[in-house]
Tab-separated table of C-alpha atoms and ligand atoms in Angstrom:
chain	number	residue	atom	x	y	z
A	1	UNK	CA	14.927	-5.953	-8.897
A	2	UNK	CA	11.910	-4.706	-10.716
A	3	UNK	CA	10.913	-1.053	-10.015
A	4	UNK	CA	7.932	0.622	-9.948
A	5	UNK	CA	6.550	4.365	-9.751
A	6	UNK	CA	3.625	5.938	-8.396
A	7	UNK	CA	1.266	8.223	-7.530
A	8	UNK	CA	-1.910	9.584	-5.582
A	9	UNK	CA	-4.990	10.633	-7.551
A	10	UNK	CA	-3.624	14.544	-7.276
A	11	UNK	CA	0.125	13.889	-7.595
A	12	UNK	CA	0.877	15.378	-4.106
A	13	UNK	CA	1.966	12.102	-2.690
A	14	UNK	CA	4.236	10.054	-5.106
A	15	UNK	CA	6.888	7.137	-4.424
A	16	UNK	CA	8.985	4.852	-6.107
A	17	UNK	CA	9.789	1.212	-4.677
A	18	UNK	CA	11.755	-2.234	-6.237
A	19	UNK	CA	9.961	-5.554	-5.408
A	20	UNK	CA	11.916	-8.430	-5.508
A	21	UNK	CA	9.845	-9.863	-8.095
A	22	UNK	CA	7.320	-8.146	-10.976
A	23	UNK	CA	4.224	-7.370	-9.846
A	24	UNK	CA	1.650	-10.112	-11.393
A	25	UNK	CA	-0.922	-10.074	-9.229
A	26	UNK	CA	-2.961	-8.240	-6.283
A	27	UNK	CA	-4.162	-9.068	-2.742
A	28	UNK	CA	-7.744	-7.762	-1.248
A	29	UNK	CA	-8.388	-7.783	2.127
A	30	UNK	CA	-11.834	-8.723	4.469
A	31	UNK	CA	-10.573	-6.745	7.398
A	32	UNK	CA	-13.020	-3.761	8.408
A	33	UNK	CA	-10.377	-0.923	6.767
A	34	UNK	CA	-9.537	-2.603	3.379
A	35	UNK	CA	-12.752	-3.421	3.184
A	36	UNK	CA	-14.286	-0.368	2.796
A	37	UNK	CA	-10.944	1.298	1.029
A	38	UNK	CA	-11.777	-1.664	-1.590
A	39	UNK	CA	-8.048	-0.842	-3.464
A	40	UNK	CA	-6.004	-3.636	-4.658
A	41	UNK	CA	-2.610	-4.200	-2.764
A	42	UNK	CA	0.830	-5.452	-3.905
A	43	UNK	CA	0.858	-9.019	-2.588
A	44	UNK	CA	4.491	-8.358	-1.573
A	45	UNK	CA	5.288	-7.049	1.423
A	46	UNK	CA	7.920	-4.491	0.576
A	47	UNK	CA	10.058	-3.302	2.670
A	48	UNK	CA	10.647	0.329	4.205
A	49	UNK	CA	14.375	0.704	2.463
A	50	UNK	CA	13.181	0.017	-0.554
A	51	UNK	CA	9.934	2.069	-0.583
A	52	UNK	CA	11.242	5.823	-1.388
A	53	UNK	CA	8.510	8.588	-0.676
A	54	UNK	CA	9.329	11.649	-2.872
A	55	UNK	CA	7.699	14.461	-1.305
A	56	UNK	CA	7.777	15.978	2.588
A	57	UNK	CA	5.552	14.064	5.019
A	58	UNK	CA	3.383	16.541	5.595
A	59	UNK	CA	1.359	15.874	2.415
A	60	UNK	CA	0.709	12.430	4.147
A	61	UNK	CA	-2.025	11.841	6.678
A	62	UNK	CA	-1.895	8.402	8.814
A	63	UNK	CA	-5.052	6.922	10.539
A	64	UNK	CA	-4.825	4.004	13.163
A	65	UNK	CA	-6.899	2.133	14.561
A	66	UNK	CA	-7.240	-0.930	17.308
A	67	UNK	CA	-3.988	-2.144	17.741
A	68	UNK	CA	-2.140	0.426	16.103
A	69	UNK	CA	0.278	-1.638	14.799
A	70	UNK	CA	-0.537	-0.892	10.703
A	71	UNK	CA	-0.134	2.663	9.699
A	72	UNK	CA	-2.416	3.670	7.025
A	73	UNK	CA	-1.511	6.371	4.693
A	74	UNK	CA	-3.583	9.013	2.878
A	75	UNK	CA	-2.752	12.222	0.666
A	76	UNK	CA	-4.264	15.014	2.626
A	77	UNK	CA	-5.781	16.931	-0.750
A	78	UNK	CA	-7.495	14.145	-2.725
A	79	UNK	CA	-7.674	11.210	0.303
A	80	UNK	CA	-6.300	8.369	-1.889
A	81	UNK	CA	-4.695	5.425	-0.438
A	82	UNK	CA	-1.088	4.857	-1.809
A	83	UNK	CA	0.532	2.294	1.002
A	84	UNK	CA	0.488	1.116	4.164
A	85	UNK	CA	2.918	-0.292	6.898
A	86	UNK	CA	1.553	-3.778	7.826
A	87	UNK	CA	0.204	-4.851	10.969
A	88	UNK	CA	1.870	-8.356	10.427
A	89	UNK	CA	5.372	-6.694	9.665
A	90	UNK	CA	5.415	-2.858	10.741
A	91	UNK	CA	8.641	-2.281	8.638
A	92	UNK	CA	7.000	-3.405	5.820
A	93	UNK	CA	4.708	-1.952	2.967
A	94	UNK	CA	2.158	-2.951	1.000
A	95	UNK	CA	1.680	-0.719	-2.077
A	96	UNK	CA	-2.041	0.629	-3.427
A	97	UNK	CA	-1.560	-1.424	-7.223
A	98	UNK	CA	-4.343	1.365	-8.805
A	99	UNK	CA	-1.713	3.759	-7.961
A	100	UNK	CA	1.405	2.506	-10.072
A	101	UNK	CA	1.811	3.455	-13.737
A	102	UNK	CA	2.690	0.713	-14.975
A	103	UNK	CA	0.198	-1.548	-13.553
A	104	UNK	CA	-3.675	-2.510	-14.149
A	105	UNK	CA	-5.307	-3.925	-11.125
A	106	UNK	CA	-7.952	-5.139	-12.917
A	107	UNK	CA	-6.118	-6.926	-15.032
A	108	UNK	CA	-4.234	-9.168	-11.926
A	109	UNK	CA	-5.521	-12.183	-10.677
A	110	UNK	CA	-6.606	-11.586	-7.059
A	111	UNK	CA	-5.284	-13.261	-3.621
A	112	UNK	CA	-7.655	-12.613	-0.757
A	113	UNK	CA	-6.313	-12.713	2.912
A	114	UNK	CA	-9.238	-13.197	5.411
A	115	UNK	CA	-7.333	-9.538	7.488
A	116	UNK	CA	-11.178	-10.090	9.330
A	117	UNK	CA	-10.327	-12.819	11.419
A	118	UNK	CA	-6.649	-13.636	10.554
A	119	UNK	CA	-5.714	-9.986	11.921
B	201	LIG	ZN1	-3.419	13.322	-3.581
């Protein structure tokens, strides 16, 4: 399985995950959180064993909202966004793309999922 490493802007929060296939493109979402986060996401859902988080958990900070079935992850020094358990799937992950190493976001064709009313 392909694996990837990564990293928040600062380097406090960093994590390494396999996806069961390369990454070769993103998803953005219309729901009222991604939309205003604007990052590109893995369009995997990846899940929780395979997603390894290599610092303490206090350097993350989690907001919820509505529901409070997605858990949205921050680094508590520089705010970035590195991954998030999903609201569809709660043991899974999607993965903040500008945050890997290896990977341009920019570069990736885009999938958008309509989070706004699908969610
Ligand atoms: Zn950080």
């Amino acid at each position: 399985m392909p694996s990837y490493k990564g990293h928040c802007h600062c380097g406090e929060v960093s994590f390494e995950f396999t996806t069961e296939q390369p990454i070769d493109g993103g998803t953005r979402c219309t729901c009222s959180i991604c939309v205003r986060k604007g990052a590109m996401m893995s369009n995997e859902f990846i899940d929780e064993a395979n997603l390894k988080v290599n610092q303490p958990k206090e350097n993350l900070g989690m907001y919820q909202f509505g529901d409070k079935k997605a858990k949205h992850y921050f680094c508590k020094t520089c705010g970035i966004y590195p991954f998030h358990a999903t609201a569809r799937f709660p043991d899974k992950y999607r993965v903040n793309l500008g945050c890997i190493d290896e990977v341009d976001p920019l570069e990736l064709p885009v999938t958008v999922f309509d989070g706004k009313n699908l969610l």
